[in-house]
Coordinates of C-alpha atoms and ligand atoms in Angstrom, one line a residue:
Chain A
M44 CA 100.8 -70.3 -77.7
N45 CA 97.1 -69.7 -78.4
S46 CA 96.1 -69.6 -74.8
N47 CA 99.1 -67.4 -74.0
T48 CA 97.9 -64.7 -76.4
N49 CA 94.5 -65.1 -74.9
I50 CA 95.7 -64.3 -71.5
K51 CA 97.6 -61.3 -72.8
R52 CA 94.6 -59.9 -74.6
K53 CA 92.6 -60.2 -71.4
K54 CA 95.2 -58.3 -69.6
D55 CA 95.3 -55.6 -72.3
G56 CA 91.6 -55.1 -71.9
Y57 CA 91.9 -54.9 -68.1
Y58 CA 94.5 -52.1 -68.2
F59 CA 92.4 -50.3 -70.8
W60 CA 89.5 -50.1 -68.5
V61 CA 91.7 -49.1 -65.6
G62 CA 92.8 -46.3 -67.9
V63 CA 89.2 -45.4 -68.5
F64 CA 88.6 -45.3 -64.8
F65 CA 91.3 -42.8 -64.2
F66 CA 90.2 -40.8 -67.3
I67 CA 86.7 -40.5 -65.8
L68 CA 88.2 -39.5 -62.5
I69 CA 90.5 -36.8 -64.0
G70 CA 87.8 -35.8 -66.4
A71 CA 85.3 -35.1 -63.6
G72 CA 87.9 -33.0 -61.8
A73 CA 88.9 -31.1 -64.9
L74 CA 85.3 -30.4 -65.7
L75 CA 84.8 -29.0 -62.2
W76 CA 87.9 -26.9 -62.5
Y77 CA 86.9 -25.6 -65.9
S78 CA 83.4 -24.7 -64.8
A79 CA 84.8 -22.8 -61.8
L80 CA 87.1 -21.0 -64.2
Q81 CA 84.1 -19.9 -66.2
I82 CA 82.5 -18.2 -63.3
D83 CA 85.7 -16.6 -62.2
Y84 CA 85.9 -18.6 -59.0
T85 CA 89.3 -18.2 -57.3
W86 CA 90.5 -21.2 -55.5
R87 CA 92.2 -20.3 -52.2
W88 CA 93.2 -23.6 -50.7
Y89 CA 95.8 -21.8 -48.6
M90 CA 92.8 -20.3 -46.7
V91 CA 91.7 -23.7 -45.4
P92 CA 94.4 -24.6 -42.8
R93 CA 93.6 -21.5 -40.7
Y94 CA 90.2 -23.0 -40.0
F95 CA 91.8 -26.0 -38.5
V96 CA 94.4 -24.3 -36.3
A97 CA 94.8 -20.6 -35.9
N98 CA 97.4 -18.5 -34.1
V99 CA 95.0 -16.3 -32.2
E100 CA 95.9 -13.1 -30.3
T101 CA 95.0 -13.5 -26.6
E102 CA 94.8 -10.7 -24.2
V103 CA 95.9 -10.6 -20.6
K104 CA 93.6 -8.4 -18.7
S105 CA 93.8 -6.9 -15.2
E106 CA 91.2 -8.0 -12.8
I107 CA 91.9 -5.2 -10.3
E108 CA 92.3 -1.5 -10.2
G109 CA 95.6 0.1 -9.2
D110 CA 99.1 1.1 -10.4
A111 CA 101.4 -0.9 -12.6
V112 CA 104.2 -0.9 -10.1
S113 CA 106.7 -2.9 -12.1
V114 CA 107.1 -4.4 -15.5
T115 CA 110.0 -6.9 -15.6
Q116 CA 111.3 -9.4 -18.1
K117 CA 111.6 -12.9 -16.8
G118 CA 113.0 -15.2 -19.3
E119 CA 110.4 -15.6 -22.1
N120 CA 107.7 -13.9 -20.1
T121 CA 107.0 -10.5 -18.9
V122 CA 105.8 -10.1 -15.3
I123 CA 103.5 -7.1 -14.4
L124 CA 102.8 -6.3 -10.8
V125 CA 99.6 -4.3 -10.3
K126 CA 99.2 -2.8 -6.8
G127 CA 95.8 -1.4 -5.8
P128 CA 94.0 -0.3 -2.7
D129 CA 92.6 -3.8 -2.2
G130 CA 95.9 -5.6 -2.5
S131 CA 98.2 -6.5 -5.4
E132 CA 98.2 -9.0 -8.2
E133 CA 100.9 -10.4 -10.5
Y134 CA 100.3 -11.0 -14.2
I135 CA 102.4 -13.0 -16.5
V136 CA 102.3 -12.3 -20.2
P137 CA 104.2 -14.7 -22.5
G138 CA 106.4 -12.8 -24.8
N139 CA 106.9 -9.1 -24.6
D140 CA 104.0 -7.4 -26.4
I141 CA 103.1 -5.2 -23.5
R142 CA 100.4 -2.5 -23.8
I143 CA 101.1 -0.5 -20.7
G144 CA 104.0 1.3 -19.1
E145 CA 105.5 1.2 -15.6
G146 CA 103.6 3.6 -13.4
D147 CA 100.4 3.6 -15.5
I148 CA 97.0 3.7 -13.7
I149 CA 95.2 0.5 -14.4
Y150 CA 91.5 -0.1 -14.4
A151 CA 89.9 -3.5 -14.0
G152 CA 89.5 -5.0 -17.5
D153 CA 92.4 -3.1 -19.0
T154 CA 94.6 -5.0 -21.4
L155 CA 98.0 -5.4 -20.0
G156 CA 99.6 -7.3 -22.8
V157 CA 99.0 -9.5 -25.8
Y158 CA 100.4 -12.8 -26.9
K159 CA 99.7 -15.3 -29.7
K160 CA 98.5 -18.8 -29.0
W161 CA 97.8 -21.7 -31.3
Q162 CA 94.1 -22.7 -31.0
A163 CA 91.9 -25.2 -32.7
G164 CA 90.0 -23.6 -35.5
I165 CA 86.3 -23.8 -36.0
L166 CA 86.5 -26.7 -38.4
L167 CA 88.6 -28.8 -36.0
Q168 CA 86.2 -27.9 -33.2
G169 CA 83.3 -29.1 -35.4
L170 CA 85.1 -32.3 -36.3
W171 CA 85.8 -33.0 -32.7
L172 CA 82.1 -32.3 -31.8
T173 CA 81.0 -34.6 -34.6
M174 CA 83.3 -37.4 -33.3
K175 CA 82.1 -36.8 -29.7
V176 CA 78.4 -36.8 -30.6
S177 CA 78.9 -39.9 -32.8
I178 CA 80.8 -41.9 -30.2
I179 CA 78.4 -41.1 -27.4
A180 CA 75.4 -41.9 -29.6
I181 CA 77.0 -45.2 -30.7
V182 CA 77.7 -46.3 -27.2
F183 CA 74.1 -45.5 -26.1
G184 CA 72.8 -46.8 -29.3
I185 CA 74.4 -50.2 -28.6
V186 CA 73.1 -50.3 -25.1
I187 CA 69.6 -49.3 -26.1
G188 CA 69.7 -51.6 -29.1
M189 CA 70.9 -54.5 -27.0
F190 CA 68.1 -54.2 -24.5
A191 CA 65.4 -53.5 -27.1
G192 CA 66.7 -56.5 -29.1
L193 CA 66.5 -58.8 -26.1
A194 CA 63.1 -57.4 -25.2
R195 CA 62.0 -58.1 -28.8
V196 CA 62.8 -61.8 -28.6
S197 CA 61.4 -62.1 -25.1
A198 CA 58.3 -64.1 -24.4
N199 CA 56.9 -61.4 -22.1
P200 CA 54.3 -59.5 -24.0
A201 CA 54.9 -56.2 -22.2
L202 CA 58.6 -56.3 -23.1
K203 CA 58.0 -57.5 -26.6
W204 CA 55.3 -55.1 -27.6
T205 CA 57.1 -52.1 -26.0
S206 CA 60.1 -53.0 -28.1
V207 CA 58.1 -53.5 -31.3
T208 CA 56.4 -50.2 -30.8
Y209 CA 59.6 -48.4 -30.2
I210 CA 61.3 -50.0 -33.2
E211 CA 58.4 -49.3 -35.5
L212 CA 57.9 -45.7 -34.4
I213 CA 61.6 -44.9 -34.9
R214 CA 62.0 -46.7 -38.2
G215 CA 58.8 -45.2 -39.5
S216 CA 59.6 -41.5 -39.2
P217 CA 62.4 -39.3 -40.5
L218 CA 65.4 -38.6 -38.3
L219 CA 65.0 -34.9 -38.9
V220 CA 61.5 -35.0 -37.5
Q221 CA 62.7 -37.0 -34.5
I222 CA 65.5 -34.4 -33.8
F223 CA 62.8 -31.7 -33.9
I224 CA 60.6 -33.7 -31.5
W225 CA 63.5 -34.3 -29.1
Y226 CA 64.6 -30.6 -29.2
F227 CA 61.3 -28.7 -29.5
V228 CA 58.9 -31.0 -27.8
L229 CA 60.7 -33.1 -25.3
G230 CA 63.4 -30.5 -24.8
T231 CA 60.9 -27.8 -24.0
L232 CA 59.0 -30.1 -21.6
I233 CA 62.1 -31.3 -19.8
N234 CA 63.8 -28.0 -19.6
T235 CA 60.6 -26.3 -18.3
L236 CA 60.2 -29.0 -15.7
L237 CA 63.9 -28.6 -14.7
T238 CA 63.5 -24.8 -14.4
K239 CA 60.4 -25.2 -12.2
N240 CA 62.4 -27.3 -9.9
G241 CA 65.3 -24.9 -9.8
L242 CA 67.6 -27.0 -11.9
P243 CA 69.7 -25.8 -14.9
D244 CA 68.6 -26.5 -18.5
L245 CA 70.1 -29.4 -20.4
P246 CA 72.1 -28.1 -23.4
P247 CA 70.9 -28.9 -27.0
L248 CA 73.7 -31.3 -27.3
W249 CA 72.1 -33.8 -25.0
Y250 CA 68.8 -33.8 -27.0
G251 CA 70.8 -34.2 -30.2
V252 CA 72.7 -37.2 -28.8
A253 CA 69.5 -38.6 -27.4
A254 CA 67.8 -38.4 -30.8
L255 CA 70.7 -40.1 -32.6
A256 CA 71.1 -42.8 -29.9
C257 CA 67.4 -43.6 -29.9
F258 CA 67.3 -43.7 -33.7
T259 CA 70.3 -45.9 -33.9
G260 CA 69.1 -48.1 -31.1
A261 CA 66.0 -49.1 -33.0
Y262 CA 68.1 -50.3 -36.0
V263 CA 70.6 -52.0 -33.7
A264 CA 67.7 -53.7 -31.9
E265 CA 66.5 -55.2 -35.2
M266 CA 70.0 -56.5 -35.9
V267 CA 70.4 -57.9 -32.5
R268 CA 67.0 -59.7 -32.9
A269 CA 68.1 -61.1 -36.2
G270 CA 71.5 -62.1 -34.8
I271 CA 70.0 -63.9 -31.9
Q272 CA 67.5 -65.7 -34.0
S273 CA 70.2 -66.8 -36.4
I274 CA 72.0 -68.7 -33.7
H275 CA 71.1 -72.4 -33.8
R276 CA 68.6 -73.5 -31.2
G277 CA 71.0 -76.2 -30.2
Q278 CA 73.2 -73.5 -28.6
T279 CA 70.4 -72.5 -26.3
E280 CA 69.5 -76.1 -25.5
A281 CA 73.1 -77.0 -24.8
S282 CA 73.7 -74.1 -22.4
R283 CA 70.3 -74.5 -20.7
S284 CA 70.8 -78.2 -20.3
L285 CA 74.0 -77.4 -18.4
G286 CA 71.9 -75.5 -15.8
M287 CA 72.5 -72.0 -17.1
N288 CA 69.5 -69.7 -16.7
Y289 CA 68.2 -67.5 -19.5
I290 CA 70.4 -64.6 -18.8
Q291 CA 73.6 -66.6 -18.4
S292 CA 72.8 -68.5 -21.6
M293 CA 72.3 -65.2 -23.4
T294 CA 75.4 -63.5 -21.9
Y295 CA 77.9 -66.2 -22.4
V296 CA 76.7 -68.3 -25.3
I297 CA 74.1 -66.6 -27.6
L298 CA 75.0 -62.9 -27.6
P299 CA 78.7 -63.2 -28.2
Q300 CA 78.0 -65.3 -31.3
A301 CA 75.1 -63.1 -32.4
M302 CA 77.2 -59.9 -32.0
L303 CA 80.0 -61.3 -34.0
R304 CA 77.6 -62.2 -36.8
I305 CA 76.0 -58.7 -36.8
L306 CA 79.2 -56.8 -36.7
P307 CA 79.2 -55.9 -40.5
P308 CA 75.6 -54.5 -40.6
L309 CA 76.3 -52.8 -37.2
A310 CA 79.3 -51.0 -38.8
G311 CA 77.1 -49.8 -41.6
Q312 CA 74.7 -48.5 -39.1
F313 CA 77.3 -46.6 -37.2
I314 CA 78.7 -45.1 -40.4
S315 CA 75.2 -43.8 -41.2
L316 CA 75.1 -42.4 -37.7
V317 CA 78.3 -40.4 -38.3
K318 CA 76.8 -38.9 -41.4
D319 CA 73.4 -38.4 -39.9
S320 CA 75.0 -36.3 -37.1
S321 CA 75.2 -33.6 -39.7
L322 CA 71.5 -33.0 -39.2
L323 CA 72.2 -31.7 -35.6
G324 CA 73.3 -28.4 -37.0
I325 CA 69.6 -27.4 -37.2
I326 CA 69.3 -27.5 -33.4
A327 CA 72.3 -25.2 -32.8
I328 CA 74.9 -27.9 -32.3
R329 CA 78.0 -26.7 -34.1
E330 CA 79.2 -30.1 -35.5
L331 CA 81.3 -30.3 -38.6
T332 CA 78.6 -29.4 -41.1
K333 CA 77.3 -26.4 -39.2
A334 CA 80.9 -25.3 -38.5
T335 CA 81.6 -25.5 -42.3
R336 CA 78.5 -23.5 -43.0
E337 CA 79.7 -20.8 -40.6
V338 CA 83.2 -20.7 -42.1
V339 CA 81.7 -20.5 -45.6
T340 CA 79.7 -17.4 -44.7
T341 CA 82.7 -15.7 -43.3
S342 CA 85.4 -16.8 -45.7
L343 CA 83.4 -16.9 -48.9
Q344 CA 85.3 -20.0 -50.1
P345 CA 82.4 -22.5 -50.3
F346 CA 84.0 -24.8 -52.9
E347 CA 87.2 -25.7 -51.0
L348 CA 85.4 -25.8 -47.6
W349 CA 82.6 -28.1 -48.7
F350 CA 85.1 -30.5 -50.3
V351 CA 87.1 -30.4 -47.1
C352 CA 84.0 -31.1 -45.1
A353 CA 83.1 -34.1 -47.2
L354 CA 86.6 -35.4 -47.0
L355 CA 86.6 -35.1 -43.2
Y356 CA 83.4 -37.2 -43.0
L357 CA 85.0 -39.7 -45.4
I358 CA 88.0 -40.0 -43.1
L359 CA 85.8 -40.6 -40.1
T360 CA 83.6 -43.2 -41.8
F361 CA 86.6 -44.9 -43.4
S362 CA 88.4 -45.1 -40.0
L363 CA 85.3 -46.6 -38.4
S364 CA 84.9 -49.2 -41.1
M365 CA 88.6 -50.1 -40.8
F366 CA 88.3 -50.4 -37.0
V367 CA 85.3 -52.8 -37.4
Q368 CA 87.2 -54.9 -40.0
Y369 CA 90.0 -55.1 -37.5
L370 CA 87.7 -56.3 -34.8
E371 CA 86.2 -58.8 -37.1
R372 CA 89.5 -60.2 -38.1
R373 CA 90.7 -60.3 -34.6
T374 CA 87.7 -62.3 -33.4
L375 CA 87.9 -64.6 -36.3
I376 CA 91.5 -65.5 -36.0
Q377 CA 91.7 -66.7 -32.5
Chain B
M198 CA 66.6 -91.7 -9.8
I199 CA 64.1 -91.0 -12.6
D200 CA 60.5 -91.5 -12.1
A201 CA 58.1 -90.6 -14.9
K202 CA 54.4 -91.2 -14.3
N203 CA 51.7 -91.0 -17.0
V204 CA 53.6 -88.4 -19.1
Y205 CA 51.7 -86.9 -22.0
K206 CA 53.2 -84.5 -24.5
T207 CA 51.4 -83.1 -27.5
F208 CA 52.8 -80.6 -30.1
Y209 CA 50.3 -78.3 -31.7
V210 CA 52.5 -76.6 -34.2
P211 CA 52.9 -77.1 -37.1
H212 CA 50.1 -79.7 -36.7
E213 CA 48.9 -81.7 -33.8
V214 CA 51.2 -84.6 -32.9
Q215 CA 50.9 -86.8 -29.8
A216 CA 54.6 -87.2 -29.1
L217 CA 54.2 -89.0 -25.8
V218 CA 51.2 -90.9 -24.7
D219 CA 50.9 -92.1 -21.1
V220 CA 54.6 -92.8 -20.6
T221 CA 55.4 -94.3 -17.3
N222 CA 58.9 -95.5 -16.3
K223 CA 61.2 -95.8 -13.4
I224 CA 64.9 -95.7 -13.8
E225 CA 67.1 -96.6 -10.8
A226 CA 70.4 -95.1 -9.9
G227 CA 73.3 -96.7 -11.8
E228 CA 71.0 -98.2 -14.4
V229 CA 71.8 -97.9 -18.1
V230 CA 68.6 -97.7 -20.2
V231 CA 68.7 -97.8 -23.9
V232 CA 65.7 -96.4 -25.8
I233 CA 65.0 -97.6 -29.3
G234 CA 62.2 -97.2 -31.7
P235 CA 61.4 -96.0 -35.2
S236 CA 61.8 -92.3 -36.3
G237 CA 59.2 -90.0 -34.8
S238 CA 58.2 -92.5 -32.0
G239 CA 58.9 -89.9 -29.3
K240 CA 62.4 -91.0 -28.1
S241 CA 63.9 -87.6 -28.2
T242 CA 60.8 -86.0 -26.7
F243 CA 60.9 -88.4 -23.8
L244 CA 64.5 -87.6 -23.2
R245 CA 64.0 -83.8 -23.5
C246 CA 61.0 -84.0 -21.1
L247 CA 63.4 -85.5 -18.5
N248 CA 65.4 -82.3 -18.3
H249 CA 62.5 -80.0 -19.1
L250 CA 63.8 -78.9 -22.5
E251 CA 60.3 -79.8 -23.4
E252 CA 57.5 -79.4 -20.9
A253 CA 55.2 -82.4 -20.5
N254 CA 51.5 -81.5 -20.8
S255 CA 50.5 -83.8 -17.9
G256 CA 51.8 -86.5 -15.7
Q257 CA 54.6 -86.3 -13.2
I258 CA 58.4 -86.5 -13.6
F259 CA 60.7 -86.9 -10.5
I260 CA 64.4 -86.4 -10.9
D261 CA 66.2 -87.6 -7.8
G262 CA 63.0 -87.0 -5.9
V263 CA 62.4 -83.5 -7.3
D264 CA 59.1 -82.9 -9.1
I265 CA 60.4 -81.0 -12.2
L266 CA 56.9 -80.2 -13.4
D267 CA 56.2 -78.3 -10.2
P268 CA 56.4 -74.6 -11.1
K269 CA 58.1 -73.9 -7.8
T270 CA 61.0 -76.1 -8.7
D271 CA 64.2 -74.3 -9.8
I272 CA 64.7 -76.2 -13.0
N273 CA 68.3 -74.9 -13.5
R274 CA 69.4 -76.7 -10.4
V275 CA 67.9 -79.9 -11.6
R276 CA 69.4 -79.5 -15.1
A277 CA 72.8 -79.0 -13.5
E278 CA 72.5 -82.5 -12.2
V279 CA 71.3 -84.0 -15.5
G280 CA 73.9 -83.9 -18.3
M281 CA 72.7 -84.1 -21.9
V282 CA 74.6 -85.0 -25.1
F283 CA 73.0 -84.1 -28.4
Q284 CA 73.2 -85.7 -31.8
S285 CA 74.7 -82.5 -33.3
F286 CA 77.2 -81.9 -30.4
N287 CA 76.1 -78.3 -30.0
L288 CA 79.6 -77.2 -28.7
F289 CA 80.0 -73.5 -28.3
P290 CA 81.9 -72.5 -31.4
H291 CA 83.2 -69.2 -30.0
K292 CA 84.9 -70.9 -27.1
S293 CA 88.0 -73.2 -27.1
V294 CA 87.6 -76.8 -26.1
L295 CA 88.8 -76.0 -22.6
E296 CA 86.4 -73.0 -22.3
N297 CA 83.6 -75.2 -23.5
V298 CA 84.2 -77.5 -20.5
T299 CA 84.8 -74.8 -18.0
L300 CA 82.1 -72.3 -18.8
A301 CA 79.2 -73.9 -17.0
Q302 CA 81.4 -74.9 -14.1
R303 CA 82.3 -71.3 -13.6
V304 CA 78.9 -69.8 -14.3
V305 CA 76.6 -72.4 -12.7
R306 CA 78.8 -74.2 -10.2
K307 CA 80.7 -70.9 -9.4
R308 CA 84.0 -72.8 -9.4
S309 CA 87.2 -70.9 -9.5
K310 CA 89.1 -70.6 -12.7
E311 CA 91.8 -73.0 -11.6
E312 CA 89.4 -75.5 -10.2
A313 CA 87.3 -75.5 -13.3
A314 CA 90.3 -75.9 -15.5
E315 CA 91.6 -78.7 -13.4
T316 CA 88.3 -80.6 -13.6
A317 CA 88.1 -79.9 -17.3
M318 CA 91.6 -81.2 -18.0
A319 CA 91.0 -84.3 -16.0
L320 CA 87.8 -85.0 -18.0
L321 CA 89.4 -84.2 -21.4
R322 CA 92.2 -86.7 -20.5
K323 CA 89.5 -89.2 -19.7
V324 CA 87.8 -88.8 -23.1
G325 CA 91.3 -88.7 -24.7
I326 CA 91.5 -85.2 -26.2
D327 CA 93.5 -83.2 -23.5
D328 CA 96.0 -82.4 -26.3
K329 CA 93.3 -80.3 -28.0
A330 CA 92.3 -78.2 -25.0
N331 CA 93.2 -74.9 -26.7
V332 CA 91.8 -75.5 -30.2
Y333 CA 88.3 -74.4 -31.3
P334 CA 85.6 -76.9 -31.9
D335 CA 85.5 -76.4 -35.7
Q336 CA 89.1 -77.8 -35.9
L337 CA 87.9 -81.1 -34.4
S338 CA 86.5 -84.2 -36.1
G339 CA 82.9 -85.1 -35.2
G340 CA 84.0 -87.9 -32.9
Q341 CA 86.3 -85.5 -31.0
Q342 CA 83.6 -82.9 -30.8
Q343 CA 81.2 -85.4 -29.3
R344 CA 83.7 -86.5 -26.8
V345 CA 84.2 -82.8 -25.8
A346 CA 80.5 -82.5 -25.5
I347 CA 80.5 -85.5 -23.1
A348 CA 83.3 -84.0 -21.1
R349 CA 81.4 -80.7 -21.0
A350 CA 78.3 -82.4 -19.5
L351 CA 80.4 -84.5 -17.1
A352 CA 82.1 -81.4 -15.8
M353 CA 78.9 -80.5 -13.9
N354 CA 79.2 -83.8 -11.9
P355 CA 75.8 -84.9 -13.0
K356 CA 73.9 -87.7 -11.4
I357 CA 72.2 -88.6 -14.7
M358 CA 73.4 -88.5 -18.3
L359 CA 71.0 -88.3 -21.2
F360 CA 72.3 -89.2 -24.7
D361 CA 70.2 -88.4 -27.7
E362 CA 71.6 -90.4 -30.6
P363 CA 75.1 -89.4 -29.8
T364 CA 76.7 -91.3 -32.7
S365 CA 74.1 -90.8 -35.5
A366 CA 75.8 -87.7 -36.9
L367 CA 79.3 -89.4 -37.0
D368 CA 81.2 -91.0 -39.7
P369 CA 81.3 -94.8 -39.1
E370 CA 84.9 -94.9 -38.1
M371 CA 84.3 -92.4 -35.3
V372 CA 81.4 -94.2 -33.7
G373 CA 83.6 -96.5 -31.7
E374 CA 85.6 -93.9 -29.9
V375 CA 82.4 -92.2 -28.6
L376 CA 80.8 -95.5 -27.6
D377 CA 84.0 -96.4 -25.8
V378 CA 83.7 -93.3 -23.6
M379 CA 80.1 -94.1 -22.9
K380 CA 80.9 -97.7 -22.0
S381 CA 83.5 -96.7 -19.5
L382 CA 81.0 -94.2 -18.1
A383 CA 78.5 -97.0 -17.7
K384 CA 81.1 -99.1 -15.9
E385 CA 81.7 -96.4 -13.4
G386 CA 78.0 -96.6 -12.4
M387 CA 76.6 -93.5 -14.1
T388 CA 72.8 -93.5 -14.5
M389 CA 72.3 -93.3 -18.2
V390 CA 69.4 -93.0 -20.6
V391 CA 70.6 -93.5 -24.2
V392 CA 68.6 -93.1 -27.4
T393 CA 70.6 -95.0 -30.0
H394 CA 70.4 -97.2 -33.0
E395 CA 73.7 -98.9 -32.0
M396 CA 72.3 -102.3 -31.1
G397 CA 75.7 -103.6 -30.3
F398 CA 76.0 -101.0 -27.6
A399 CA 72.5 -101.9 -26.3
R400 CA 73.3 -105.5 -26.1
E401 CA 76.6 -105.0 -24.4
V402 CA 76.0 -102.2 -22.0
A403 CA 72.3 -101.8 -21.4
D404 CA 70.6 -103.1 -18.2
R405 CA 67.3 -102.5 -19.8
V406 CA 66.0 -101.7 -23.2
I407 CA 62.8 -99.7 -23.9
F408 CA 61.1 -99.9 -27.2
M409 CA 58.9 -96.9 -28.1
D410 CA 56.4 -96.5 -30.9
N411 CA 53.9 -93.8 -31.6
G412 CA 54.7 -92.0 -28.4
A413 CA 54.2 -95.0 -26.1
I414 CA 56.5 -97.5 -24.5
V415 CA 55.5 -100.7 -26.2
E416 CA 57.9 -103.2 -24.7
E417 CA 60.8 -103.2 -22.3
G418 CA 63.1 -105.7 -20.9
T419 CA 66.7 -106.9 -20.7
P420 CA 68.8 -106.9 -23.8
D421 CA 68.7 -110.7 -23.8
H422 CA 64.9 -110.7 -23.8
F423 CA 64.9 -108.1 -26.6
F424 CA 67.3 -109.6 -29.0
T425 CA 66.4 -113.3 -28.5
N426 CA 62.6 -113.4 -28.0
P427 CA 60.8 -110.0 -28.2
T428 CA 57.1 -110.5 -27.6
N429 CA 55.4 -107.5 -29.3
D430 CA 54.8 -107.6 -33.0
R431 CA 55.9 -104.1 -33.6
T432 CA 59.2 -104.7 -31.7
K433 CA 59.8 -107.8 -33.8
L434 CA 59.2 -105.8 -37.0
F435 CA 61.5 -103.0 -35.9
L436 CA 64.3 -105.3 -34.9
S437 CA 64.0 -107.3 -38.0
Q438 CA 64.4 -104.1 -40.0
I439 CA 67.3 -102.8 -38.0
L440 CA 69.4 -105.9 -37.3
Ligands
ATP528 N1 59.4 -79.1 -31.4 C1 58.5 -79.8 -32.0 N2 57.4 -79.2 -32.6 C2 56.5 -80.0 -33.2 N3 56.6 -81.3 -33.3 C3 57.6 -82.0 -32.8 C4 58.6 -81.2 -32.1 N4 59.5 -82.1 -31.7 C5 59.1 -83.3 -32.1 N5 57.9 -83.2 -32.7 C6 57.1 -84.3 -33.3 O1 56.9 -85.3 -32.2 C7 57.0 -86.6 -32.7 C8 58.1 -87.3 -31.9 O2 59.4 -86.7 -32.2 P1 60.7 -87.2 -31.6 O3 61.8 -86.2 -32.0 O4 60.6 -87.4 -30.1 O5 60.9 -88.6 -32.3 P2 62.2 -89.5 -32.2 O6 61.7 -90.8 -31.8 O7 63.3 -88.9 -31.5 O8 62.6 -89.6 -33.8 P3 64.0 -89.7 -34.4 O9 64.5 -91.1 -34.4 O10 63.7 -89.2 -35.9 O11 64.9 -88.7 -33.7 C9 57.4 -86.5 -34.2 O12 56.2 -86.7 -34.9 C10 57.9 -85.1 -34.3 O13 57.5 -84.6 -35.6
MG529 MG1 65.2 -88.0 -32.0

């Protein structure tokens, strides 16, 4: 009886604190809402979706000069035939919002008709760019980190010290500064050299991705090193005693075990990378954060948009961590 | 088959230890040699020098006529001919039993998947765990793991097998099953160098017993000689302690 009531009391306490948790959560929200009310902020959540997908008017323009010989309806579309001195051209306008009449004289660049098309809004474009940048940087970060990590544990002084220097340089300076160096120093150098040789410039995106990949690579390298060193020496001895060379032993025996072990910290690093990609806005890459900033200046709805921006990052990082957990579980189950 | 001449090995880290001092020995093809001696006497170091897991400081070691201390020697080719079984099994935990036995066949011997699997299954049958081919090492008992490790080494068709205290990490009831596998291997004429404290095995299977102390071979002879009238005082002392 006594123990029974004990358990019950414990439970009561538990639910009380769960209640407190929700109270804090709701309280924080209410406080925010109340403060916004004080400064007469009008929430316009309905404005947000249009920055994801928008039904944009698209114009169909004539590329040649001539007469609009015929305007005919063909099913859903309208077909306009323009006949000029240098031949004729057929234009198809979806729908029937036509801006010219039959027999009109058409100049090159004239709008023949208009139709509405669903397009990805600026936020969705930003989100997509953030994902793209992150994925490319993760892939290269893994490759760089793997090689740098292997070099780090190598007995060859040239490899080892190069790797140590790289890791320490990267880990010892702010990512923001590294992005500036990639863009303003290396970018200028490389692009000038390219121009001199008659080649096109590399877009800022490449330098941004390079900065992120090199930054991540250094941290991955340290994890790879720790992972390799955490594998018992007996594993190397067993594989080498079977006649495998260093590379085979690493590839088939040591690295698979090491990588499995470093999967959790690796996931943390990649989540950081997704968030750090928000810094790329400063070198004119319109990823999610910069996209949000642009939308804020045009829409004047900063509160909603910044919350949405944060939420989108949360979705990205959360999916990434779920994915890694799935990988971990899959490799552990076998 | 194995010819070691005046082998010296000194460790400098963490502090200077002369692990092998002027070790000279010749082991013929098909011979089973058991190495005994107190802890720290250099038995493991001697074994590990034979497949170059440790590099001897000086002297010469010939494996099947190949000078393994010659920098020009491709040591991986020599190692493929010399199987080694460790006290702590050292199976690959991320690979199934079958994969443990096929991996080096595929990677080093370049055998096809089917051929490697066939060889592996035959060997697993021989050591009596073919029914566990698809489980992972951590699901096996110590004795089973050690038998897989033996199969893994045999899969390379080695000419020599080195055993470093293969039963020392096992529960007593599992020692027998591993020793049985080793006995049948010896009967088939495998050249074997075995470091062990199993004196029964030494007496029954060994052609020759080597006693090491302080990095040197102090006495060697047939098991009969050893267990009935050892001549060296240190051998006597060691045997009196262990038997
Ligand atoms: N990698 C190493 N680094 C430094 N010293 C070592 C190393 N390996 C062995 N030694 C030392 O060399 C000596 C011989 O060691 P070894 O392992 O060959 O002895 P052993 O006869 O196998 O002993 P045990 O019966 O305990 O296995 C010991 O003093 C040991 O401390
Ligand atoms: Mg030993």
